[in-house]
CSV table of C-alpha atoms and ligand atoms in Angstrom, one decimal:
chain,number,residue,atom,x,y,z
A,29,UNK,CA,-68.1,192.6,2.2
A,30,UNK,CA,-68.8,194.1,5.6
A,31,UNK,CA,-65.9,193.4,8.1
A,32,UNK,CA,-67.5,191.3,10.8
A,33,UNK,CA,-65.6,188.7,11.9
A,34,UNK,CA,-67.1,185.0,12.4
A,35,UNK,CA,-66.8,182.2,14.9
A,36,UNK,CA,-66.4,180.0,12.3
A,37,UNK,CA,-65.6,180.6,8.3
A,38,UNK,CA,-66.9,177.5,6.1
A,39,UNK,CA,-65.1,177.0,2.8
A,40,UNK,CA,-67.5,175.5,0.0
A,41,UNK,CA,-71.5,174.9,0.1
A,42,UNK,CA,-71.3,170.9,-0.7
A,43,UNK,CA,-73.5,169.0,1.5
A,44,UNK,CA,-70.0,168.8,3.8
A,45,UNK,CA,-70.0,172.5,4.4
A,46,UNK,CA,-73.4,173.0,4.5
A,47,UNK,CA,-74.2,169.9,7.6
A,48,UNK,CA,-71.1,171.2,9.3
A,49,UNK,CA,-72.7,175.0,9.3
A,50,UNK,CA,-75.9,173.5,10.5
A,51,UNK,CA,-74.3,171.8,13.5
A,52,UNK,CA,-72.0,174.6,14.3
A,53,UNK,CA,-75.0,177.2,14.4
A,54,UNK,CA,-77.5,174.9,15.9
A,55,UNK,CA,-75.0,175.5,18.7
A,56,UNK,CA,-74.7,178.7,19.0
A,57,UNK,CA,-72.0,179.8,16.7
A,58,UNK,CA,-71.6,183.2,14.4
A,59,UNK,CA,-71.3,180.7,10.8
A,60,UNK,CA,-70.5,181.9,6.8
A,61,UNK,CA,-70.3,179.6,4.6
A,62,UNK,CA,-68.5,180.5,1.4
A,63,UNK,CA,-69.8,178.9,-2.1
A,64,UNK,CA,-67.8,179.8,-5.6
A,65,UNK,CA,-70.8,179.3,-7.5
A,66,UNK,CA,-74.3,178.4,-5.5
A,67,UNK,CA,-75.0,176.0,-2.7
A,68,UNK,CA,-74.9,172.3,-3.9
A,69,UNK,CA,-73.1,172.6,-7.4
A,70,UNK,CA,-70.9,170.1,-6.8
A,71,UNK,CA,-70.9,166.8,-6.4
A,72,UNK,CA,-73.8,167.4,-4.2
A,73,UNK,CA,-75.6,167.9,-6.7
A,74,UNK,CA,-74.8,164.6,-9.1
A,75,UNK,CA,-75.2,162.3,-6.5
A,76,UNK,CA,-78.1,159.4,-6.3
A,77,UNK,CA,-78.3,160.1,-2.5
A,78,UNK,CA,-77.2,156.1,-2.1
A,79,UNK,CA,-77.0,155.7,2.0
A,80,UNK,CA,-74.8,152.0,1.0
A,81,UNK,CA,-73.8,152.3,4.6
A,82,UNK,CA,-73.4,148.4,3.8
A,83,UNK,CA,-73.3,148.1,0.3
A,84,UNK,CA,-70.4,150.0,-0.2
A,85,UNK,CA,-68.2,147.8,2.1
A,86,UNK,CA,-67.1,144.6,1.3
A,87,UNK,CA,-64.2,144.3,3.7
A,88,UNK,CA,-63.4,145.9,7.0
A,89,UNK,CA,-62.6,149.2,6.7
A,90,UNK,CA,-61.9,152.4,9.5
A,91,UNK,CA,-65.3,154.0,7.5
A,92,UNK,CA,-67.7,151.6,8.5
A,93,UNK,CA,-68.4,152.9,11.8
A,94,UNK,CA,-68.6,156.4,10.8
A,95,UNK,CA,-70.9,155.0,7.3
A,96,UNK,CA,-73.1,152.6,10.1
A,97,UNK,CA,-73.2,155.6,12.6
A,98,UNK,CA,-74.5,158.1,9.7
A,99,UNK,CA,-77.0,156.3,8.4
A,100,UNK,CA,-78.0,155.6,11.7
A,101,UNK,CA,-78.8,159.2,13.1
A,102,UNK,CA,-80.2,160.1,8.8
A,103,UNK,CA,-83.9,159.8,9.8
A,104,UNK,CA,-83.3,162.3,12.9
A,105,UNK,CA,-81.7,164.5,11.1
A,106,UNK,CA,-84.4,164.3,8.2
A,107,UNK,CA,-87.1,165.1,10.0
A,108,UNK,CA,-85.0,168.2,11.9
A,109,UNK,CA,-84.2,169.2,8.4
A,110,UNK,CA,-87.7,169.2,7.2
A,111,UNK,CA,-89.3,170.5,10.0
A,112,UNK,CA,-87.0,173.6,10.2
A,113,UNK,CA,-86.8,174.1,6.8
A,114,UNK,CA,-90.0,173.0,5.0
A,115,UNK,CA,-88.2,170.8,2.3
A,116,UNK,CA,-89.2,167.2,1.1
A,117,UNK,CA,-85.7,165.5,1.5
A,118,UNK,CA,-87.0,162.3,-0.1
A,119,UNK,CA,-85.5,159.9,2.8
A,120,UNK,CA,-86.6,156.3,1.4
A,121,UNK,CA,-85.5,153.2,4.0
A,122,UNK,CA,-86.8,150.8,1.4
A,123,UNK,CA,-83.2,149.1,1.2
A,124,UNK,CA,-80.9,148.2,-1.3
A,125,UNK,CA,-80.4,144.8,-3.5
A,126,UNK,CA,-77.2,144.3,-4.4
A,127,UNK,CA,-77.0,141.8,-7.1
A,128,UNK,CA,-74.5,140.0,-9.6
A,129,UNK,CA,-74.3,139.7,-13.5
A,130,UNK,CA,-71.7,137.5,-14.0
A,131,UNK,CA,-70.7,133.9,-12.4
A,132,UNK,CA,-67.3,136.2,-11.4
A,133,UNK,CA,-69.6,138.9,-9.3
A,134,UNK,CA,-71.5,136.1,-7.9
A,135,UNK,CA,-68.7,135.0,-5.9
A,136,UNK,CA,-67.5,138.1,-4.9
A,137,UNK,CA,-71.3,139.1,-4.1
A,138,UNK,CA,-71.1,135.9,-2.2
A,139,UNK,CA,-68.4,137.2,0.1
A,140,UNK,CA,-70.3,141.0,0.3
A,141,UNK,CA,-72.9,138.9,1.8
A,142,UNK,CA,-71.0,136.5,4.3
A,143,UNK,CA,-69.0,140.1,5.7
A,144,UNK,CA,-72.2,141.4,6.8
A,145,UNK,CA,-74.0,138.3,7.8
A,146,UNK,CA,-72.1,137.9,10.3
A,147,UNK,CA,-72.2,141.1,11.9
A,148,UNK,CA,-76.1,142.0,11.4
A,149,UNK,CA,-78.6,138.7,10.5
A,150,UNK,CA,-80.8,141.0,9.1
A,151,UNK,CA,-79.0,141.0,5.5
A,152,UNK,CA,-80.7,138.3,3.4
A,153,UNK,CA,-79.3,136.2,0.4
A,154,UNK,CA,-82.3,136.0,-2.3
A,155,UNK,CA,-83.1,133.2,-4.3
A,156,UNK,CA,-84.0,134.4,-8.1
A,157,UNK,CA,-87.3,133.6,-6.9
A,158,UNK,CA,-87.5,135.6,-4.1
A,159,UNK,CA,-85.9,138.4,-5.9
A,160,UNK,CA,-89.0,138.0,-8.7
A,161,UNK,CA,-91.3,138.3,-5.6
A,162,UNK,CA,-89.7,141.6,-4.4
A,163,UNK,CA,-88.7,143.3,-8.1
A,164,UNK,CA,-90.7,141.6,-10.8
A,165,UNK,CA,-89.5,143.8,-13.3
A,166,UNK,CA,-85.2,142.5,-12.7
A,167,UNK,CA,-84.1,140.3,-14.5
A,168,UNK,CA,-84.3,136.5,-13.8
A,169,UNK,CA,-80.5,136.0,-15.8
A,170,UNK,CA,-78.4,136.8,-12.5
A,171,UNK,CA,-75.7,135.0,-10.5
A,172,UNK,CA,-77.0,136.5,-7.2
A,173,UNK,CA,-78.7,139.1,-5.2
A,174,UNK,CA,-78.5,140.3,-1.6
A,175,UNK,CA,-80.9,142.5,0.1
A,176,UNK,CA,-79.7,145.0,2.6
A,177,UNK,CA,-82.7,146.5,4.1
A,178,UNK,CA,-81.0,149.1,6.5
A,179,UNK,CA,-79.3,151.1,2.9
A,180,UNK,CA,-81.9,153.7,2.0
A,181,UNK,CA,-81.8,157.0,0.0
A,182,UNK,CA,-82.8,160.4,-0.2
A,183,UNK,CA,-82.4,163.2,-2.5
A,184,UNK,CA,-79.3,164.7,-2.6
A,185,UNK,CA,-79.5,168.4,-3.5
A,186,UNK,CA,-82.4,168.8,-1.3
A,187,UNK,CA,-80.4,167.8,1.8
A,188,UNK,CA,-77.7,169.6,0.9
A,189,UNK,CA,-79.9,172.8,0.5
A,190,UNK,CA,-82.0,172.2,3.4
A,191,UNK,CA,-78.8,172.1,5.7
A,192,UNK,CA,-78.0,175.5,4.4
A,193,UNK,CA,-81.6,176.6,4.6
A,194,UNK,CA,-81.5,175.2,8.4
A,195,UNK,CA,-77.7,176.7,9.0
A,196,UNK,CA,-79.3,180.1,8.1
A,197,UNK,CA,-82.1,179.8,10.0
A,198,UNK,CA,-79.9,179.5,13.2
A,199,UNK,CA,-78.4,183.1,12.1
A,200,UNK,CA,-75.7,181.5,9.5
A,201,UNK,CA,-75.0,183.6,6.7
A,202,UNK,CA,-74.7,181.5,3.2
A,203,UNK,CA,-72.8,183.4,0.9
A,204,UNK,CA,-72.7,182.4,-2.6
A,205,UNK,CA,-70.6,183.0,-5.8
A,206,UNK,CA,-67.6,184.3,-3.2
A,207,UNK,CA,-64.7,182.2,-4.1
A,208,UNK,CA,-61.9,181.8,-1.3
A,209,UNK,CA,-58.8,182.4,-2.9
A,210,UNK,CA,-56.5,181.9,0.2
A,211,UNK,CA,-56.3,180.8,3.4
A,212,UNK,CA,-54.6,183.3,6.2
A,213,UNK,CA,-52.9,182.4,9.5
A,214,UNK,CA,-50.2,183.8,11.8
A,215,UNK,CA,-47.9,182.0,14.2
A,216,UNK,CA,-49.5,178.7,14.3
A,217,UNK,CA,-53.0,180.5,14.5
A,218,UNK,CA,-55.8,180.5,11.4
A,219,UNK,CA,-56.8,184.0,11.0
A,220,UNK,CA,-59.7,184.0,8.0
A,221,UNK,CA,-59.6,183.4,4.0
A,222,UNK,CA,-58.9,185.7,1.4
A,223,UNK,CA,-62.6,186.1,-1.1
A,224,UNK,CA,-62.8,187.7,-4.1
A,225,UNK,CA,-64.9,190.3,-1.9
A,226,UNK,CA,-61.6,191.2,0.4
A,227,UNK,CA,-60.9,189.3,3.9
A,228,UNK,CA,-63.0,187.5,6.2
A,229,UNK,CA,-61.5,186.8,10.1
A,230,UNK,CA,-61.8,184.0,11.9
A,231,UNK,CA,-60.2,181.7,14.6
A,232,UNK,CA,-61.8,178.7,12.9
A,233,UNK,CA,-62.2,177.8,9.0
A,234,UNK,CA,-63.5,174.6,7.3
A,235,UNK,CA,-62.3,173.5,4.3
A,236,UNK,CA,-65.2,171.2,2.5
A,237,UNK,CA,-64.2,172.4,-1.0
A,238,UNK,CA,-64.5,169.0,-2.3
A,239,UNK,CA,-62.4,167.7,-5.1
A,240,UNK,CA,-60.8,171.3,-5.0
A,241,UNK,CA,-59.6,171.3,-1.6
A,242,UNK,CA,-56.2,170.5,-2.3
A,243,UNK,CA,-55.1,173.9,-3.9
A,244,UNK,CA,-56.2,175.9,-1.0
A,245,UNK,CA,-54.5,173.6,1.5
A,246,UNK,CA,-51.3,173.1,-0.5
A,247,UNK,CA,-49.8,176.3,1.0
A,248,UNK,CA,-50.0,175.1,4.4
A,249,UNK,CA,-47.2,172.6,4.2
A,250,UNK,CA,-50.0,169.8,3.6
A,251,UNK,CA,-49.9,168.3,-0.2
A,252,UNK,CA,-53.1,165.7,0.3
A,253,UNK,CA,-53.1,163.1,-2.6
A,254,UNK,CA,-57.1,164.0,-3.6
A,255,UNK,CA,-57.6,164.1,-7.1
A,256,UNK,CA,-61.0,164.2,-8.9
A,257,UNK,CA,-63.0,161.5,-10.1
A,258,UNK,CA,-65.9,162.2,-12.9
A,259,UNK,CA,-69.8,160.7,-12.6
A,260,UNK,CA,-72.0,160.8,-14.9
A,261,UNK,CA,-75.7,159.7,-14.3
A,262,UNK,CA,-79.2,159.8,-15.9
A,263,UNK,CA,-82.7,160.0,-15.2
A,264,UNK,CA,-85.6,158.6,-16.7
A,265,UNK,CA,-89.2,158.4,-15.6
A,266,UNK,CA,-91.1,154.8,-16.0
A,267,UNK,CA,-95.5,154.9,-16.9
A,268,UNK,CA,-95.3,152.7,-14.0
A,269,UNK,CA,-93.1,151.9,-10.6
A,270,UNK,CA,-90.6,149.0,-11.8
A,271,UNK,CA,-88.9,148.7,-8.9
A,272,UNK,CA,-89.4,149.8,-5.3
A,273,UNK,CA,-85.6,149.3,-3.4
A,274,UNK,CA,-82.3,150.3,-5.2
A,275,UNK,CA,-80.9,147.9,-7.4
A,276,UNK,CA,-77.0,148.3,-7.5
A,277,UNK,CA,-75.2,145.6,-9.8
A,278,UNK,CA,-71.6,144.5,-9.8
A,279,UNK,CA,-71.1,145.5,-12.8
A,280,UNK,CA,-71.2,149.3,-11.2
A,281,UNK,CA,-74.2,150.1,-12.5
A,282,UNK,CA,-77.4,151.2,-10.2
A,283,UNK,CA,-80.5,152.2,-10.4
A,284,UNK,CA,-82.4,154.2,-7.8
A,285,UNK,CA,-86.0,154.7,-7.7
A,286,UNK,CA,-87.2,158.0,-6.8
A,287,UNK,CA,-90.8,159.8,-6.8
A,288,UNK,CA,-93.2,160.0,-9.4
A,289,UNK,CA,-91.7,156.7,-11.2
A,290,UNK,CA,-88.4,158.8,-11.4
A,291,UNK,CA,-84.8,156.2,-11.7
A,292,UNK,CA,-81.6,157.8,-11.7
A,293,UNK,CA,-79.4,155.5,-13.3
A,294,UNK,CA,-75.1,155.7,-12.4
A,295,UNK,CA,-72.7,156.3,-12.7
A,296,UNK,CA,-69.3,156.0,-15.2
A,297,UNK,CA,-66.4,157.1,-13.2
A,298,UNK,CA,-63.6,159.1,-15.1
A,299,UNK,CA,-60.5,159.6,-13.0
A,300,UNK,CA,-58.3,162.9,-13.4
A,301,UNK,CA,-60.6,165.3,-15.1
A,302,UNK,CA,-62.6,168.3,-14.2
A,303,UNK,CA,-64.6,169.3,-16.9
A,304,UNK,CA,-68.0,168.2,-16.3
A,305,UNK,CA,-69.4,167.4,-19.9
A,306,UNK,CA,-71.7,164.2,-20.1
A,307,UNK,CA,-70.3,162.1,-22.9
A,308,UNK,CA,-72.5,159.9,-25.7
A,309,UNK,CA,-70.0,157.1,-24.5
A,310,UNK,CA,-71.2,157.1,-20.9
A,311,UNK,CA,-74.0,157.3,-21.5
A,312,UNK,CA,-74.8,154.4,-23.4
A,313,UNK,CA,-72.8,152.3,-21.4
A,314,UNK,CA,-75.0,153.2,-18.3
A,315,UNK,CA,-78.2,152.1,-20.5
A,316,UNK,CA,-76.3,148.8,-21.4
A,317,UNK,CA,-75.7,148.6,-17.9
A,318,UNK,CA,-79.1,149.5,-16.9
A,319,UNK,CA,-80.9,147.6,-19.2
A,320,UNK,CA,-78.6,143.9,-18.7
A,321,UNK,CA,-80.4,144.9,-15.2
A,322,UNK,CA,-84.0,145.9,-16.0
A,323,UNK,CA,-84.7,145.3,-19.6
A,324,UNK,CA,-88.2,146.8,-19.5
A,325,UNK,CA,-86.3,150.4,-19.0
A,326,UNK,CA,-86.3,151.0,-22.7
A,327,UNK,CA,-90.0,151.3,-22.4
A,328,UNK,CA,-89.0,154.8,-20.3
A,329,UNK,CA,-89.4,158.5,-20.7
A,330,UNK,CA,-85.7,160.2,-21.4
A,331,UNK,CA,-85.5,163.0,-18.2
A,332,UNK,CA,-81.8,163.9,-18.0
A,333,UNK,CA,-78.8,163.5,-17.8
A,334,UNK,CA,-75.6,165.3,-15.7
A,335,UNK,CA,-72.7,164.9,-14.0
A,336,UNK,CA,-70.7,166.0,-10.6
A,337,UNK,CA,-66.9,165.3,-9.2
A,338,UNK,CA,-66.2,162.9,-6.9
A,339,UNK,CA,-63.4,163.8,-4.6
A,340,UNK,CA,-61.4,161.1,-4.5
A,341,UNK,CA,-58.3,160.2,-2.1
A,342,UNK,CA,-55.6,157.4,-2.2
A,343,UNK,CA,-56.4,155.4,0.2
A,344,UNK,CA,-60.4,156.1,0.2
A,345,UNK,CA,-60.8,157.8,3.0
A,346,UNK,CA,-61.9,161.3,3.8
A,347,UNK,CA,-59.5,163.6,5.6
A,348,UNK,CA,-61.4,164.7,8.8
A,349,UNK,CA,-59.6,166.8,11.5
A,350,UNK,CA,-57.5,169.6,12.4
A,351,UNK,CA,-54.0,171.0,10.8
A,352,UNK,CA,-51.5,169.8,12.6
A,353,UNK,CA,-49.5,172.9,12.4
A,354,UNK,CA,-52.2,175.2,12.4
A,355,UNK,CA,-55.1,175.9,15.1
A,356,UNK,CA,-58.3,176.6,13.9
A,357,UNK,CA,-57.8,175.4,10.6
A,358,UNK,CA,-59.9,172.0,9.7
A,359,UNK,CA,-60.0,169.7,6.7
A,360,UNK,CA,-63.2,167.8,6.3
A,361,UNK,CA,-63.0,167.1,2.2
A,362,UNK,CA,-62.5,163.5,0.5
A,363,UNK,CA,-65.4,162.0,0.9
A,364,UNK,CA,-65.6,160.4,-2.5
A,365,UNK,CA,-68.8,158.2,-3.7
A,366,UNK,CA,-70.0,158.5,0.4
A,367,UNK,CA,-70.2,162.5,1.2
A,368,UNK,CA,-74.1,162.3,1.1
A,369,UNK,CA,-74.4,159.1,3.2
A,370,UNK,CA,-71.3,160.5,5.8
A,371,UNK,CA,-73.0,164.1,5.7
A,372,UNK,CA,-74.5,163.9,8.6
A,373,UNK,CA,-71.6,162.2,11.0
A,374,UNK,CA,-69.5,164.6,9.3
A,375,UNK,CA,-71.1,167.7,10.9
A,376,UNK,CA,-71.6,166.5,14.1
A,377,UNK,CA,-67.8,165.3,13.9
A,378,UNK,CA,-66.0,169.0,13.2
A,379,UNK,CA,-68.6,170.5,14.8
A,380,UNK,CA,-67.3,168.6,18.0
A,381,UNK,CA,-63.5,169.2,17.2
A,382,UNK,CA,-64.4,173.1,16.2
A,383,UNK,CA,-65.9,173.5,19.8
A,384,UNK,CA,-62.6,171.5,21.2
A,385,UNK,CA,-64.4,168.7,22.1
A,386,UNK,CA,-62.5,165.4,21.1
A,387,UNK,CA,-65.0,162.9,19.2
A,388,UNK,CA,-65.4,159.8,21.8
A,389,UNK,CA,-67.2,157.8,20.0
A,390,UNK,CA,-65.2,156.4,16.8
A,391,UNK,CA,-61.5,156.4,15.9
A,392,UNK,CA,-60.8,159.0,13.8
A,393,UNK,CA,-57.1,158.4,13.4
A,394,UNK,CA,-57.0,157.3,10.1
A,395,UNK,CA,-58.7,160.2,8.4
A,396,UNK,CA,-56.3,162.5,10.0
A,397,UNK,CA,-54.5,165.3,7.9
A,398,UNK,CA,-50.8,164.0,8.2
A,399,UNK,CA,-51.4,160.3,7.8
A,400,UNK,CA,-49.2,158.3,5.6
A,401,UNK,CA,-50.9,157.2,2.5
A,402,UNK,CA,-50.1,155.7,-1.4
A,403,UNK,CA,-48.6,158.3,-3.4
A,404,UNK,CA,-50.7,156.9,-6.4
A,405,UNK,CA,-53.7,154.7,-7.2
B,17,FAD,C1,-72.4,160.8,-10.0
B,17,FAD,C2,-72.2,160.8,-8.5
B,17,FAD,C3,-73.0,160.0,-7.8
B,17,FAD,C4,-72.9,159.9,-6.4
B,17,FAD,N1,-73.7,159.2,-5.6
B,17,FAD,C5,-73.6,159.2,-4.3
B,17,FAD,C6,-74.5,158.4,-3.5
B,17,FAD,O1,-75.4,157.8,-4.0
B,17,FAD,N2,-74.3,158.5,-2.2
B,17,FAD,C7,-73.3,159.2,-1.5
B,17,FAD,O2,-73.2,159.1,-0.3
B,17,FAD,N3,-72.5,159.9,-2.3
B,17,FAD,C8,-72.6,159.9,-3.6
B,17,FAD,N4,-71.7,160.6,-4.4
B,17,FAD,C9,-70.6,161.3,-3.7
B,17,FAD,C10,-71.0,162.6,-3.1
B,17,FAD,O3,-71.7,163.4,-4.0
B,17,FAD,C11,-69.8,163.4,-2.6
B,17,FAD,O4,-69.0,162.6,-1.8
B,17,FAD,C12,-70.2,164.7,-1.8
B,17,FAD,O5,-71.2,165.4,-2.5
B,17,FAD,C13,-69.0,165.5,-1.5
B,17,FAD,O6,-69.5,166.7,-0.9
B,17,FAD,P1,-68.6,167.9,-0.7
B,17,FAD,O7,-69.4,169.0,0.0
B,17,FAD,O8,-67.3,167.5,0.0
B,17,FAD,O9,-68.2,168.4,-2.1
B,17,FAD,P2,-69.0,169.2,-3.2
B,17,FAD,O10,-70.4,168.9,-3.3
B,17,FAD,O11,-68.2,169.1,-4.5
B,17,FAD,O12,-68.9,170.7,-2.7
B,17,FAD,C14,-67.6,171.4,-2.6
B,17,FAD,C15,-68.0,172.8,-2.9
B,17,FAD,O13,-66.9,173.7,-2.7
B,17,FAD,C16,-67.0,174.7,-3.6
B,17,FAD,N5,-65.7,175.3,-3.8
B,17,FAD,C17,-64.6,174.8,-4.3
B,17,FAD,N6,-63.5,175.6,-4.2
B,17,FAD,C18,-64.0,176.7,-3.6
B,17,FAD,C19,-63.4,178.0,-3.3
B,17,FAD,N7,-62.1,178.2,-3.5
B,17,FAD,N8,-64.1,178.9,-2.7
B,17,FAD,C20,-65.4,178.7,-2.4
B,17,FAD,N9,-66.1,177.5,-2.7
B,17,FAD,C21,-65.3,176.5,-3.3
B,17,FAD,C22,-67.5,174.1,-4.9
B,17,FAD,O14,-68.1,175.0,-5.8
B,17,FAD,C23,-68.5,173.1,-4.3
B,17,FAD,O15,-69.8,173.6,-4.3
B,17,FAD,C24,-71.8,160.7,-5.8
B,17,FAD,C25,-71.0,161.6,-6.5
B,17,FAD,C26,-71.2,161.6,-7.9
B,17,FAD,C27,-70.4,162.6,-8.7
């Protein structure tokens, strides 16, 4: 690999990297981004493209600002995306119906509902009624439904590649199957990575390498507790639209509608493993899921099925921020079932700190790098 050395060395091509590279040569910097295998393999590539902003949150957490200011600043950064790069992300702002199957869900669906009520009126309780208005095709045997119309989707792997696509068009150079082996610094100062294609300098690196960030940054002094969490998800495709928002139960199963009568149906969650095999087991329990939901989804086409790894951390939040012992070297990994909807914040977030700007607007003290958290889950 030619020697040139970078303002700014990004260490995996997840929608992370790739919205961070975006914003960092939007402004001006000299960018690589560094993928293992291509751009949007990982879990950027399983995911439903959920924005649950709201439906995610039940109680008050330090994520909700960064989750509400995300989603928030999603249909700017859509239409930049698409502009610059030509690519149908698929942003739907159709909302989301959260909804209950069992009298047990109905009163915690209950609470869901009075947490955000109170802080935005226009989050609606439905009758089984109004629900039948809305999605004819759900079923009437519920114990409750709430309609959050500000949670919309898009498509994941498209925004993901269109951030690269956008990154490169602002002179970033996207380099894929290049693993980084190791990181390199001197004296307190990051100095580059070590790739399989020999050594890269920088004063800045990024490490977004997902569920496998923790390897990389163990040498450092740093021991994060992230760990992997397994998805698996299906697709089908429907004669006919049956449903026009997102329907995500209790039960931890939703559906998302997408175009052409698409529904991508998720997602089982395996904790621990990184082998990426779909099993029979989850996927029959996603169709029992689905179908307790929609029972007219038998009458669908089988399209697909896949998985992706979630990277999980103990106390659920992401780590954003700088090394404490080690200028120039940034974590932004840990973004578990939320890295698509928190893509966007994300980039505009390290993009700040990699400039030396400190990030006004939220506090992003608990996603620091040193922060005392669980040792297990
Ligand atoms: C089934 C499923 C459904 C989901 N649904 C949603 C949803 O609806 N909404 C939502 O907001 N989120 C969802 N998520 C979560 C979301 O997908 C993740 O939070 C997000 O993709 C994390 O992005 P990332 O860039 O950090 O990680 P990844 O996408 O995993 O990217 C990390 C990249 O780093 C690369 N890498 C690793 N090690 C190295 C190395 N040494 N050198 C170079 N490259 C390396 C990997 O190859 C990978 O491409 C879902 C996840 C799954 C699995």
């Amino acid at each position: 690999m030619e020697n040139k050395r970078y303002d700014a060395v990004i260490v995996g091509g997840g929608v992370i990297g790739c919205s961070i590279a975006f914003q960092l040569a939007k402004r001006g910097a000299s960018v690589i981004v560094l993928e293992k295998q291509e751009i949007a393999q990982g879990a950027s590539r399983a995911a439903a493209g959920m924005l649950g902003a709201q439906s995610e949150f039940t109680t008050d957490s330090p994520l909700i600002p960064l989750a509400l200011k995300s989603r928030e600043i999603f249909p700017s950064i859509v239409e930049e995306l698409e502009e610059l790069t030509g690519i149908d992300i698929g942003l739907v702002q159709r909302g989301l119906i959260k909804v209950a199957c069992s009298k047990e869900d109905g009163v915690a669906l209950e609470q869901h509902y009075q947490f955000w009520k109170q802080q935005d009126p226009s989050v609606q309780w439905l009758s089984m009624k109004e629900l039948q208005e809305r999605e004819p095709h759900v079923t009437e045997t519920l114990y409750g439904a709430m309609y959050l119309p500000g949670d919309g989707q898009v498509r994941a792997a498209d925004l993901s590649i269109a951030f690269a696509k956008a990154a490169s068009r602002f002179g970033a150079v996207i380099k894929e199957y290049t693993e980084v082996y190791s990181l390199l610094w001197e004296r307190g100062q990051v100095k580059g990575v070590e790739t399989a294609e020999g050594r890269i300098t920088s004063d800045n690196v990024i490490l977004c390498a997902g569920a496998w960030s923790k390897q990389l940054l163990k040498p450092t002094g740093i021991d994060v507790p992230i760990f992997p969490v397994k998805g698996e998800c299906l697709s089908v495709v429907t004669e006919i639209p049956f449903i026009t928002s997102t329907i995500f139960a209790n039960n931890g199963c939703y559906i998302v509608p997408k175009k052409g009568n698409r529904l991508v149906i998720g997602a089982t969650s395996q904790e621990g493993t990184f082998h990426q095999k779909v099993s029979v087991k989850g996927v029959q329990s996603l169709l029992e899921r689905a179908s307790a939901i929609l029972p007219s989804i038998v009458e669908a086409h089988w399209e697909n099925v896949w998985s992706g790894i979630r990277p999980q951390t103990s106390d659920g939040l992401p780590y954003l921020g700088e090394h404490p012992d080690i200028k120039g070297l940034f974590g932004a990994f840990g973004h578990y079932r939320n890295g698509i909807l928190l893509s966007p914040i994300t980039g505009v977030i390290i993009a700040d700190l990699v400039e030396g700007k400190t990030y006004e607007s939220i506090d992003l003290s608990s996603f620091h790098l040193l922060r005392v958290v669980p040792t297990s889950m």
